[in-house]
N, CA, C and O atoms as a Tinker XYZ file with bonds, in Angstrom:
   476  protein
     1  N     -2.725000   -7.584000   30.549000    73     2
     2  CA    -2.921000   -6.594000   29.646000    64     1     3
     3  C     -4.399000   -6.022000   29.554000    63     2     4     5
     4  O     -5.391000   -6.716000   29.776000    81     3
     5  N     -4.448000   -4.236000   29.085000    73     3     6
     6  CA    -5.444000   -3.589000   29.799000    64     5     7
     7  C     -5.937000   -3.117000   28.820000    63     6     8     9
     8  O     -5.288000   -2.405000   28.054000    81     7
     9  N     -7.697000   -3.536000   28.569000    73     7    10
    10  CA    -8.854000   -3.159000   28.115000    64     9    11
    11  C     -8.001000   -1.990000   26.732000    63    10    12    13
    12  O     -7.621000   -2.363000   25.622000    81    11
    13  N     -7.937000   -0.924000   27.169000    73    11    14
    14  CA    -7.513000   -0.200000   26.472000    64    13    15
    15  C     -6.392000   -0.025000   25.077000    63    14    16    17
    16  O     -6.361000    0.436000   23.936000    81    15
    17  N     -5.309000   -0.939000   26.347000    73    15    18
    18  CA    -4.825000   -1.534000   24.769000    64    17    19
    19  C     -4.381000   -2.365000   23.660000    63    18    20    21
    20  O     -3.671000   -2.396000   22.656000    81    19
    21  N     -5.620000   -3.374000   24.783000    73    19    22
    22  CA    -6.109000   -3.988000   23.334000    64    21    23
    23  C     -6.451000   -3.384000   22.162000    63    22    24    25
    24  O     -5.895000   -3.452000   21.066000    81    23
    25  N     -7.950000   -2.464000   22.690000    73    23    26
    26  CA    -8.724000   -2.079000   21.597000    64    25    27
    27  C     -6.851000   -1.035000   21.297000    63    26    28    29
    28  O     -6.843000   -0.742000   22.492000    81    27
    29  N     -5.828000   -0.525000   20.886000    73    27    30
    30  CA    -5.810000    0.141000   20.727000    64    29    31
    31  C     -4.726000   -0.700000   19.402000    63    30    32    33
    32  O     -4.634000   -0.154000   18.303000    81    31
    33  N     -4.086000   -1.841000   19.645000    73    31    34
    34  CA    -3.974000   -3.510000   19.008000    64    33    35
    35  C     -4.644000   -3.434000   18.545000    63    34    36    37
    36  O     -4.020000   -3.439000   17.484000    81    35
    37  N     -6.409000   -3.265000   18.006000    73    35    38
    38  CA    -7.641000   -3.857000   17.396000    64    37    39
    39  C     -7.311000   -2.736000   16.432000    63    38    40    41
    40  O     -6.672000   -2.842000   15.385000    81    39
    41  N     -8.036000   -1.268000   17.135000    73    39    42
    42  CA    -7.406000   -0.218000   15.969000    64    41    43
    43  C     -6.554000   -0.648000   15.057000    63    42    44    45
    44  O     -7.060000   -0.928000   13.971000    81    43
    45  N     -5.571000   -0.765000   15.154000    73    43    46
    46  CA    -4.182000   -0.843000   14.591000    64    45    47
    47  C     -4.230000   -2.473000   12.975000    63    46    48    49
    48  O     -4.057000   -2.672000   11.772000    81    47
    49  N     -4.521000   -2.991000   14.008000    73    47    50
    50  CA    -4.855000   -4.169000   13.077000    64    49    51
    51  C     -5.944000   -3.658000   11.844000    63    50    52    53
    52  O     -5.986000   -3.865000   10.632000    81    51
    53  N     -6.417000   -3.228000   12.374000    73    51    54
    54  CA    -8.121000   -2.408000   11.049000    64    53    55
    55  C     -7.269000   -1.881000   10.312000    63    54    56    57
    56  O     -7.099000   -2.380000    9.200000    81    55
    57  N     -6.691000   -1.025000   10.609000    73    55    58
    58  CA    -6.157000    0.220000    9.856000    64    57    59
    59  C     -5.169000   -0.114000    9.419000    63    58    60    61
    60  O     -4.878000    0.802000    8.649000    81    59
    61  N     -3.901000   -1.318000    9.348000    73    59    62
    62  CA    -3.499000   -1.771000    8.858000    64    61    63
    63  C     -3.936000   -2.973000    7.764000    63    62    64    65
    64  O     -3.327000   -3.411000    6.787000    81    63
    65  N     -4.972000   -3.249000    8.214000    73    63    66
    66  CA    -6.057000   -4.268000    7.597000    64    65    67
    67  C     -6.425000   -4.123000    5.930000    63    66    68    69
    68  O     -6.477000   -4.882000    4.963000    81    67
    69  N     -6.679000   -2.470000    6.244000    73    67    70
    70  CA    -7.748000   -2.248000    5.302000    64    69    71
    71  C     -7.055000   -1.250000    4.382000    63    70    72    73
    72  O     -7.954000   -0.618000    3.828000    81    71
    73  N     -5.709000   -0.767000    3.915000    73    71    74
    74  CA    -4.399000   -1.008000    3.126000    64    73    75
    75  C     -4.121000   -2.042000    2.422000    63    74    76    77
    76  O     -3.638000   -1.877000    1.302000    81    75
    77  N     -4.272000   -2.846000    2.735000    73    75    78
    78  CA    -3.974000   -3.963000    1.844000    64    77    79
    79  C     -4.444000   -5.031000    1.127000    63    78    80    81
    80  O     -4.055000   -6.192000    1.259000    81    79
    81  N     -5.082000   -4.730000    0.548000    73    79    82
    82  CA    -6.352000   -5.066000   -0.148000    64    81    83
    83  C     -5.285000   -3.899000   -1.219000    63    82    84    85
    84  O     -4.184000   -4.370000   -1.504000    81    83
    85  N     -5.487000   -2.974000   -1.578000    73    83    86
    86  CA    -5.105000   -1.762000   -2.280000    64    85    87
    87  C     -4.370000   -2.151000   -2.518000    63    86    88    89
    88  O     -4.248000   -2.332000   -3.730000    81    87
    89  N     -3.165000   -2.653000   -1.554000    73    87    90
    90  CA    -1.918000   -3.261000   -2.541000    64    89    91
    91  C     -1.482000   -4.260000   -2.750000    63    90    92    93
    92  O     -0.328000   -4.574000   -3.042000    81    91
    93  N     -2.524000   -4.952000   -2.595000    73    91    94
    94  CA    -2.385000   -6.290000   -3.383000    64    93    95
    95  C     -2.691000   -5.642000   -4.320000    63    94    96    97
    96  O     -1.733000   -5.657000   -5.094000    81    95
    97  N     -3.783000   -4.854000   -4.856000    73    95    98
    98  CA    -4.500000   -4.938000   -6.053000    64    97    99
    99  C     -3.728000   -4.067000   -7.234000    63    98   100   101
   100  O     -3.794000   -4.181000   -8.458000    81    99
   101  N     -3.113000   -3.325000   -6.557000    73    99   102
   102  CA    -1.968000   -3.320000   -7.000000    64   101   103
   103  C     -1.173000   -3.956000   -7.747000    63   102   104   105
   104  O     -1.105000   -3.823000   -8.969000    81   103
   105  N     -0.568000   -4.632000   -7.126000    73   103   106
   106  CA     0.386000   -5.301000   -7.504000    64   105   107
   107  C     -0.056000   -6.458000   -8.769000    63   106   108   109
   108  O      0.514000   -6.646000   -9.844000    81   107
   109  N     -1.249000   -7.119000   -8.217000    73   107   110
   110  CA    -2.182000   -7.743000   -9.064000    64   109   111
   111  C     -2.287000   -7.357000  -10.546000    63   110   112   113
   112  O     -1.703000   -7.860000  -11.506000    81   111
   113  N     -3.245000   -6.258000  -10.505000    73   111   114
   114  CA    -3.243000   -5.566000  -11.947000    64   113   115
   115  C     -2.544000   -4.523000  -12.524000    63   114   116   117
   116  O     -2.818000   -4.107000  -13.651000    81   115
   117  N     -1.604000   -4.039000  -11.788000    73   115   118
   118  CA    -1.020000   -2.779000  -11.718000    64   117   119
   119  C     -1.757000   -1.592000  -12.114000    63   118   120   121
   120  O     -1.307000   -0.725000  -12.863000    81   119
   121  N     -2.850000   -1.590000  -11.608000    73   119   122
   122  CA    -4.289000   -0.072000  -12.279000    64   121   123
   123  C     -3.893000    0.772000  -10.945000    63   122   124   125
   124  O     -3.759000    0.263000   -9.832000    81   123
   125  N     -3.763000    1.872000  -11.189000    73   123   126
   126  CA    -3.637000    3.136000  -10.190000    64   125   127
   127  C     -4.070000    4.204000  -10.613000    63   126   128   129
   128  O     -3.787000    5.290000  -10.109000    81   127
   129  N     -5.344000    3.926000  -12.293000    73   127   130
   130  CA    -5.155000    4.919000  -12.801000    64   129   131
   131  C     -6.602000    5.607000  -11.891000    63   130   132   133
   132  O     -6.633000    6.809000  -12.157000    81   131
   133  N     -7.861000    5.200000  -10.858000    73   131   134
   134  CA    -8.441000    5.900000  -10.304000    64   133   135
   135  C     -7.655000    6.071000   -8.721000    63   134   136   137
   136  O     -8.319000    6.924000   -8.131000    81   135
   137  N     -6.823000    5.725000   -8.063000    73   135   138
   138  CA    -5.757000    6.545000   -6.864000    64   137   139
   139  C     -5.604000    7.622000   -6.690000    63   138   140   141
   140  O     -4.634000    8.019000   -7.335000    81   139
   141  N     -6.284000    8.718000   -5.866000    73   139   142
   142  CA    -5.723000   10.286000   -6.021000    64   141   143
   143  C     -4.506000   10.721000   -5.495000    63   142   144   145
   144  O     -4.522000   11.227000   -4.373000    81   143
   145  N     -3.167000   10.586000   -6.267000    73   143   146
   146  CA    -2.033000   10.786000   -5.586000    64   145   147
   147  C     -2.218000   12.079000   -4.982000    63   146   148   149
   148  O     -1.077000   12.078000   -4.522000    81   147
   149  N     -2.628000   13.053000   -4.636000    73   147   150
   150  CA    -2.918000   14.331000   -3.706000    64   149   151
   151  C     -2.680000   13.535000   -2.276000    63   150   152   153
   152  O     -1.782000   13.510000   -1.435000    81   151
   153  N     -4.367000   12.701000   -2.507000    73   151   154
   154  CA    -4.962000   12.003000   -0.840000    64   153   155
   155  C     -3.800000   11.722000   -0.442000    63   154   156   157
   156  O     -3.288000   12.392000    0.454000    81   155
   157  N     -2.934000   10.342000   -1.211000    73   155   158
   158  CA    -2.455000    9.455000   -0.585000    64   157   159
   159  C     -1.404000   10.324000   -0.107000    63   158   160   161
   160  O     -0.977000    9.853000    0.947000    81   159
   161  N     -0.802000   11.387000   -0.423000    73   159   162
   162  CA     0.607000   12.219000   -0.441000    64   161   163
   163  C      0.271000   13.076000    0.790000    63   162   164   165
   164  O      1.087000   13.414000    1.648000    81   163
   165  N     -0.821000   13.333000    0.771000    73   163   166
   166  CA    -1.571000   13.922000    2.572000    64   165   167
   167  C     -1.765000   12.612000    3.631000    63   166   168   169
   168  O     -2.050000   12.638000    4.828000    81   167
   169  N     -1.543000   11.629000    2.876000    73   167   170
   170  CA    -2.088000   10.623000    4.070000    64   169   171
   171  C     -0.875000   10.494000    4.276000    63   170   172   173
   172  O     -0.417000   11.079000    5.257000    81   171
   173  N      0.153000    9.581000    3.304000    73   171   174
   174  CA     1.700000    9.302000    3.862000    64   173   175
   175  C      2.297000   10.832000    4.715000    63   174   176   177
   176  O      3.180000   10.553000    5.527000    81   175
   177  N      2.017000   12.078000    4.662000    73   175   178
   178  CA     2.416000   12.925000    5.520000    64   177   179
   179  C      1.843000   13.076000    7.027000    63   178   180   181
   180  O      2.462000   13.376000    8.048000    81   179
   181  N      0.595000   12.804000    6.868000    73   179   182
   182  CA    -0.416000   12.199000    8.257000    64   181   183
   183  C      0.367000   10.844000    8.672000    63   182   184   185
   184  O      0.666000   10.648000    9.849000    81   183
   185  N      0.712000    9.835000    7.557000    73   183   186
   186  CA     0.616000    9.321000    9.406000    64   185   187
   187  C      2.500000    8.931000    9.841000    63   186   188   189
   188  O      3.037000    8.071000   10.539000    81   187
   189  N      3.079000   10.238000    8.883000    73   187   190
   190  CA     4.435000   10.467000    9.106000    64   189   191
   191  C      4.749000   10.843000   10.416000    63   190   192   193
   192  O      5.732000   10.528000   11.086000    81   191
   193  N      3.609000   11.697000   10.758000    73   191   194
   194  CA     3.652000   13.081000   11.646000    64   193   195
   195  C      3.108000   11.953000   13.252000    63   194   196   197
   196  O      3.555000   11.988000   14.398000    81   195
   197  N      1.974000   11.040000   12.625000    73   195   198
   198  CA     0.950000    9.882000   13.642000    64   197   199
   199  C      2.551000    9.365000   14.269000    63   198   200   201
   200  O      3.136000    9.991000   15.153000    81   199
   201  N      3.079000    8.139000   13.632000    73   199   202
   202  CA     4.613000    7.632000   13.697000    64   201   203
   203  C      5.960000    8.882000   14.433000    63   202   204   205
   204  O      7.032000    8.614000   14.976000    81   203
   205  N      5.472000    9.907000   14.217000    73   203   206
   206  CA     6.168000   11.375000   14.804000    64   205   207
   207  C      5.831000   10.608000   16.701000    63   206   208   209
   208  O      6.417000   10.028000   17.615000    81   207
   209  N      4.528000   11.143000   16.330000    73   207   210
   210  CA     3.921000   11.132000   17.636000    64   209   211
   211  C      3.544000    9.812000   18.488000    63   210   212   213
   212  O      3.095000   10.061000   19.607000    81   211
   213  N      3.623000    8.828000   18.236000    73   211   214
   214  CA     3.666000    7.694000   18.671000    64   213   215
   215  C      4.712000    7.417000   19.647000    63   214   216   217
   216  O      4.571000    7.006000   20.798000    81   215
   217  N      6.353000    7.851000   18.686000    73   215   218
   218  CA     7.577000    7.461000   19.076000    64   217   219
   219  C      7.971000    8.753000   19.926000    63   218   220   221
   220  O      8.883000    8.379000   20.663000    81   219
   221  N      7.663000   10.310000   20.200000    73   219   222
   222  CA     7.456000   10.794000   20.824000    64   221   223
   223  C      6.834000   10.505000   22.200000    63   222   224   225
   224  O      7.194000   10.841000   23.328000    81   223
   225  N      5.843000    9.814000   21.785000    73   223   226
   226  CA     4.731000    9.395000   23.603000    64   225   227
   227  C      5.297000    7.893000   23.790000    63   226   228   229
   228  O      4.702000    7.284000   24.680000    81   227
   229  N      6.130000    7.300000   23.261000    73   227   230
   230  CA     6.478000    6.165000   23.193000    64   229   231
   231  C      5.139000    5.514000   23.693000    63   230   232   233
   232  O      4.721000    5.354000   24.840000    81   231
   233  N      4.639000    5.212000   22.569000    73   231   234
   234  CA     2.924000    4.577000   22.467000    64   233   235
   235  C      3.268000    3.740000   21.417000    63   234   236   237
   236  O      3.509000    4.380000   20.393000    81   235
   237  N      3.422000    2.059000   21.258000    73   235   238
   238  CA     3.899000    1.312000   20.647000    64   237   239
   239  C      2.775000    1.080000   19.876000    63   238   240   241
   240  O      2.941000    0.793000   18.690000    81   239
   241  N      1.657000    1.152000   20.339000    73   239   242
   242  CA     0.264000    0.699000   19.351000    64   241   243
   243  C      0.200000    1.630000   18.289000    63   242   244   245
   244  O     -0.113000    1.281000   17.151000    81   243
   245  N      0.506000    2.906000   18.623000    73   243   246
   246  CA     0.970000    4.462000   17.411000    64   245   247
   247  C      1.864000    3.426000   16.423000    63   246   248   249
   248  O      1.673000    2.745000   15.416000    81   247
   249  N      3.199000    3.813000   17.560000    73   247   250
   250  CA     4.470000    3.257000   16.534000    64   249   251
   251  C      4.199000    1.915000   15.936000    63   250   252   253
   252  O      3.878000    2.221000   14.788000    81   251
   253  N      4.124000    0.420000   16.031000    73   251   254
   254  CA     3.508000    0.100000   14.474000    64   253   255
   255  C      2.798000   -0.367000   13.677000    63   254   256   257
   256  O      2.918000   -1.157000   12.741000    81   255
   257  N      1.440000    0.614000   14.461000    73   255   258
   258  CA     0.583000    0.866000   13.509000    64   257   259
   259  C      1.399000    2.286000   12.280000    63   258   260   261
   260  O      1.985000    2.324000   11.198000    81   259
   261  N      1.094000    2.900000   12.969000    73   259   262
   262  CA     1.376000    4.197000   11.992000    64   261   263
   263  C      3.166000    3.336000   11.390000    63   262   264   265
   264  O      3.750000    4.239000   11.989000    81   263
   265  N      4.082000    2.673000   10.933000    73   263   266
   266  CA     5.072000    1.971000   10.966000    64   265   267
   267  C      4.741000    1.354000    9.710000    63   266   268   269
   268  O      5.388000    1.516000    8.675000    81   267
   269  N      3.765000    0.678000    9.827000    73   267   270
   270  CA     2.977000   -0.535000    8.638000    64   269   271
   271  C      2.264000    0.694000    7.831000    63   270   272   273
   272  O      2.709000    1.057000    6.742000    81   271
   273  N      1.426000    1.148000    8.279000    73   271   274
   274  CA     0.490000    1.981000    7.513000    64   273   275
   275  C      1.545000    2.906000    6.577000    63   274   276   277
   276  O      1.544000    2.937000    5.347000    81   275
   277  N      2.241000    3.482000    7.272000    73   275   278
   278  CA     2.964000    4.305000    6.642000    64   277   279
   279  C      3.891000    3.877000    5.158000    63   278   280   281
   280  O      4.299000    4.586000    4.238000    81   279
   281  N      4.014000    2.110000    5.468000    73   279   282
   282  CA     4.732000    1.812000    4.530000    64   281   283
   283  C      3.185000    1.139000    3.329000    63   282   284   285
   284  O      3.178000    1.603000    2.189000    81   283
   285  N      2.571000    0.590000    3.536000    73   283   286
   286  CA     1.710000    0.708000    3.153000    64   285   287
   287  C      1.093000    1.397000    2.080000    63   286   288   289
   288  O      0.854000    1.030000    0.929000    81   287
   289  N      0.852000    2.602000    2.749000    73   287   290
   290  CA     0.274000    3.690000    1.956000    64   289   291
   291  C      1.519000    4.453000    1.014000    63   290   292   293
   292  O      1.346000    4.876000   -0.129000    81   291
   293  N      2.956000    4.525000    1.880000    73   291   294
   294  CA     4.183000    4.951000    0.309000    64   293   295
   295  C      3.593000    3.914000   -0.814000    63   294   296   297
   296  O      3.001000    4.374000   -1.790000    81   295
   297  N      3.723000    2.873000   -0.695000    73   295   298
   298  CA     3.764000    2.221000   -1.322000    64   297   299
   299  C      2.903000    2.354000   -2.063000    63   298   300   301
   300  O      3.268000    2.222000   -3.231000    81   299
   301  N      1.523000    2.638000   -1.881000    73   299   302
   302  CA     0.151000    3.085000   -2.797000    64   301   303
   303  C      0.884000    4.290000   -3.285000    63   302   304   305
   304  O      0.631000    4.446000   -4.479000    81   303
   305  N      1.706000    5.217000   -2.815000    73   303   306
   306  CA     1.244000    6.414000   -3.900000    64   305   307
   307  C      2.528000    6.110000   -4.818000    63   306   308   309
   308  O      2.226000    6.090000   -6.012000    81   307
   309  N      3.910000    5.863000   -4.551000    73   307   310
   310  CA     5.034000    5.726000   -5.080000    64   309   311
   311  C      4.500000    4.505000   -5.808000    63   310   312   313
   312  O      5.669000    4.173000   -5.616000    81   311
   313  N      3.856000    3.402000   -6.513000    73   311   314
   314  CA     3.136000    3.029000   -7.316000    64   313   315
   315  C      2.330000    3.824000   -8.362000    63   314   316   317
   316  O      2.251000    3.494000   -9.545000    81   315
   317  N      1.976000    4.472000   -8.032000    73   315   318
   318  CA     0.674000    5.461000   -8.587000    64   317   319
   319  C      1.696000    6.344000   -9.595000    63   318   320   321
   320  O      1.499000    6.565000  -10.790000    81   319
   321  N      2.794000    6.768000   -8.819000    73   319   322
   322  CA     3.440000    7.740000   -9.791000    64   321   323
   323  C      4.223000    7.408000  -10.763000    63   322   324   325
   324  O      4.342000    7.920000  -11.876000    81   323
   325  N      4.941000    6.212000  -10.126000    73   323   326
   326  CA     5.875000    5.650000  -10.906000    64   325   327
   327  C      5.155000    5.513000  -12.633000    63   326   328   329
   328  O      3.974000    5.460000  -12.974000    81   327
   329  N      6.530000    5.486000  -13.533000    73   327   330
   330  CA     5.415000    4.834000  -15.124000    64   329   331
   331  C      5.550000    3.807000  -15.380000    63   330   332   333
   332  O      6.496000    3.149000  -14.948000    81   331
   333  N      4.525000    3.279000  -16.270000    73   331   334
   334  CA     4.983000    2.243000  -16.013000    64   333   335
   335  C      5.059000    0.591000  -16.183000    63   334   336   337
   336  O      4.433000   -0.394000  -15.791000    81   335
   337  N      6.102000    0.869000  -16.932000    73   335   338
   338  CA     7.716000   -0.011000  -17.469000    64   337   339
   339  C      7.990000   -0.711000  -15.713000    63   338   340   341
   340  O      8.070000   -1.867000  -15.296000    81   339
   341  N      8.062000    0.475000  -15.124000    73   339   342
   342  CA     8.895000    0.083000  -13.323000    64   341   343
   343  C      8.054000   -0.140000  -12.547000    63   342   344   345
   344  O      8.367000   -0.796000  -11.553000    81   343
   345  N      6.598000    0.344000  -12.720000    73   343   346
   346  CA     5.520000   -0.219000  -11.823000    64   345   347
   347  C      5.316000   -1.312000  -12.741000    63   346   348   349
   348  O      4.362000   -0.688000  -13.207000    81   347
   349  N      5.328000   -2.318000  -13.401000    73   347   350
   350  CA     5.422000   -3.347000  -13.913000    64   349   351
   351  C      6.743000   -3.896000  -12.793000    63   350   352   353
   352  O      6.763000   -4.453000  -11.695000    81   351
   353  N      7.613000   -3.467000  -13.608000    73   351   354
   354  CA     9.040000   -4.374000  -12.681000    64   353   355
   355  C      8.677000   -4.320000  -11.082000    63   354   356   357
   356  O      8.936000   -4.962000  -10.064000    81   355
   357  N      8.152000   -3.520000  -11.357000    73   355   358
   358  CA     7.748000   -3.718000   -9.014000    64   357   359
   359  C      7.076000   -5.026000   -8.691000    63   358   360   361
   360  O      7.376000   -5.802000   -7.784000    81   359
   361  N      5.896000   -5.165000   -9.790000    73   359   362
   362  CA     4.866000   -5.880000   -9.337000    64   361   363
   363  C      5.596000   -6.894000  -10.092000    63   362   364   365
   364  O      5.717000   -7.724000   -9.192000    81   363
   365  N      6.097000   -7.352000  -10.981000    73   363   366
   366  CA     6.473000   -8.561000  -11.066000    64   365   367
   367  C      7.328000   -8.805000   -9.889000    63   366   368   369
   368  O      6.992000   -9.892000   -9.418000    81   367
   369  N      8.364000   -8.232000   -9.148000    73   367   370
   370  CA     9.482000   -8.205000   -8.255000    64   369   371
   371  C      8.424000   -8.989000   -7.463000    63   370   372   373
   372  O      8.568000  -10.188000   -7.225000    81   371
   373  N      7.423000   -8.320000   -7.086000    73   371   374
   374  CA     6.618000   -8.419000   -5.476000    64   373   375
   375  C      5.871000   -9.871000   -6.007000    63   374   376   377
   376  O      6.044000  -10.544000   -4.991000    81   375
   377  N      5.360000  -10.510000   -6.681000    73   375   378
   378  CA     4.407000  -10.700000   -7.009000    64   377   379
   379  C      4.860000  -11.937000   -8.623000    63   378   380   381
   380  O      4.140000  -11.977000   -9.621000    81   379
   381  N      5.880000  -12.607000   -8.494000    73   379   382
   382  CA     6.705000  -13.300000   -9.507000    64   381   383
   383  C      5.709000  -14.304000  -10.161000    63   382   384   385
   384  O      6.238000  -14.903000  -11.097000    81   383
   385  N      4.418000  -14.653000   -9.926000    73   383   386
   386  CA     3.366000  -15.966000  -10.359000    64   385   387
   387  C      2.673000  -14.845000  -11.646000    63   386   388   389
   388  O      2.827000  -15.023000  -12.854000    81   387
   389  N      1.737000  -13.447000  -10.876000    73   387   390
   390  CA     2.092000  -12.369000  -12.236000    64   389   391
   391  C      1.623000  -12.514000  -13.613000    63   390   392
   392  O      1.947000  -11.688000  -14.466000    81   391
   393  N      4.515000  -12.388000  -13.227000    73   394
   394  CA     4.764000  -12.164000  -14.531000    64   393   395
   395  C      4.234000  -13.924000  -15.467000    63   394   396   397
   396  O      3.530000  -14.062000  -16.467000    81   395
   397  N      4.780000  -14.757000  -14.798000    73   395   398
   398  CA     4.340000  -15.740000  -15.212000    64   397   399
   399  C      2.959000  -16.488000  -16.179000    63   398   400   401
   400  O      2.897000  -17.316000  -17.089000    81   399
   401  N      2.177000  -15.843000  -15.561000    73   399   402
   402  CA     0.830000  -15.616000  -15.763000    64   401   403
   403  C      0.181000  -14.658000  -16.770000    63   402   404   405
   404  O     -0.994000  -14.634000  -17.133000    81   403
   405  N      1.592000  -13.576000  -17.282000    73   403   406
   406  CA     0.476000  -12.660000  -18.138000    64   405   407
   407  C     -0.403000  -11.467000  -17.359000    63   406   408   409
   408  O     -1.338000  -11.397000  -16.561000    81   407
   409  N      0.390000  -10.674000  -18.014000    73   407   410
   410  CA    -0.033000   -9.183000  -17.069000    64   409   411
   411  C     -1.578000   -8.438000  -17.965000    63   410   412   413
   412  O     -2.143000   -8.873000  -18.969000    81   411
   413  N     -1.889000   -7.272000  -17.173000    73   411   414
   414  CA    -3.401000   -7.018000  -17.563000    64   413   415
   415  C     -3.024000   -5.385000  -18.033000    63   414   416   417
   416  O     -1.973000   -4.753000  -17.931000    81   415
   417  N     -4.071000   -5.091000  -18.468000    73   415   418
   418  CA    -3.854000   -3.430000  -18.785000    64   417   419
   419  C     -4.426000   -2.910000  -17.935000    63   418   420   421
   420  O     -4.996000   -3.795000  -17.296000    81   419
   421  N     -4.622000   -1.973000  -17.531000    73   419   422
   422  CA    -4.979000   -0.577000  -16.455000    64   421   423
   423  C     -6.607000   -0.881000  -16.444000    63   422   424   425
   424  O     -7.351000   -0.673000  -15.486000    81   423
   425  N     -6.949000   -1.367000  -17.602000    73   423   426
   426  CA    -8.188000   -1.937000  -16.719000    64   425   427
   427  C     -9.206000   -3.515000  -16.100000    63   426   428   429
   428  O    -10.365000   -3.837000  -15.837000    81   427
   429  N     -7.633000   -4.166000  -16.130000    73   427   430
   430  CA    -7.438000   -5.209000  -15.560000    64   429   431
   431  C     -7.794000   -6.546000  -16.792000    63   430   432   433
   432  O     -7.923000   -7.731000  -16.486000    81   431
   433  N     -7.891000   -6.035000  -18.069000    73   431   434
   434  CA    -7.739000   -7.449000  -19.513000    64   433   435
   435  C     -6.207000   -7.529000  -19.741000    63   434   436   437
   436  O     -5.262000   -6.743000  -19.684000    81   435
   437  N     -6.419000   -8.992000  -20.057000    73   435   438
   438  CA    -5.512000   -9.343000  -20.400000    64   437   439
   439  C     -4.499000   -8.698000  -21.453000    63   438   440   441
   440  O     -5.008000   -8.063000  -22.377000    81   439
   441  N     -3.270000   -8.793000  -21.398000    73   439   442
   442  CA    -2.740000   -7.825000  -22.941000    64   441   443
   443  C     -2.213000   -9.117000  -23.619000    63   442   444   445
   444  O     -1.547000  -10.077000  -23.232000    81   443
   445  N     -2.947000   -8.645000  -25.122000    73   443   446
   446  CA    -2.613000   -9.747000  -26.485000    64   445   447
   447  C     -0.986000   -8.949000  -26.554000    63   446   448   449
   448  O     -0.299000   -8.035000  -26.098000    81   447
   449  N     -1.032000  -10.227000  -27.606000    73   447   450
   450  CA     0.759000  -10.444000  -26.792000    64   449   451
   451  C      1.094000   -8.723000  -28.174000    63   450   452   453
   452  O      1.104000   -7.721000  -27.458000    81   451
   453  N      1.268000   -8.404000  -29.347000    73   451   454
   454  CA     1.458000   -7.363000  -30.137000    64   453   455
   455  C      1.661000   -5.929000  -28.872000    63   454   456   457
   456  O      2.365000   -4.921000  -28.814000    81   455
   457  N      0.356000   -6.719000  -27.798000    73   455   458
   458  CA     0.602000   -5.738000  -26.282000    64   457   459
   459  C      1.943000   -5.335000  -25.766000    63   458   460   461
   460  O      2.176000   -4.158000  -25.490000    81   459
   461  N      2.482000   -5.910000  -25.682000    73   459   462
   462  CA     4.397000   -5.873000  -25.016000    64   461   463
   463  C      4.880000   -5.134000  -25.254000    63   462   464   465
   464  O      5.931000   -5.196000  -24.615000    81   463
   465  N      4.866000   -4.055000  -26.008000    73   463   466
   466  CA     5.287000   -2.196000  -26.085000    64   465   467
   467  C      5.054000   -1.606000  -25.175000    63   466   468   469
   468  O      5.896000   -1.036000  -24.481000    81   467
   469  N      3.555000   -1.621000  -24.940000    73   467   470
   470  CA     2.623000   -0.772000  -23.877000    64   469   471
   471  C      3.389000   -0.977000  -22.747000    63   470   472   473
   472  O      4.014000    0.028000  -22.413000    81   471
   473  N      3.519000   -1.788000  -22.164000    73   471   474
   474  CA     4.083000   -2.231000  -21.024000    64   473   475
   475  C      4.724000   -1.586000  -20.174000    63   474   476
   476  O      5.175000   -2.153000  -19.179000    81   475
């Protein structure tokens, strides 16, 4: 394997890794209050275009990277736009342990039993 290919795959790994903590934090806390939906919308379009470019050029490092990043950034965008109850349902489906352990509010504080209607 050529060094330029190795560099491409390492760049892809770093790029995907950069979005993973944000997606996981959203699943755990359901907090998307500080995320810019317009920025993520632009990112989603950009990654879709990079994916198309990679497909047209038959560059697997671009294709794999942008499929994964597109999925993660689209997930973050969708979770940012979803209403609270739907966001909770998605997060519970992806992380059932958090549903059993109890939820937190947008600031990450545990919800009280009287807060159930706000979820």
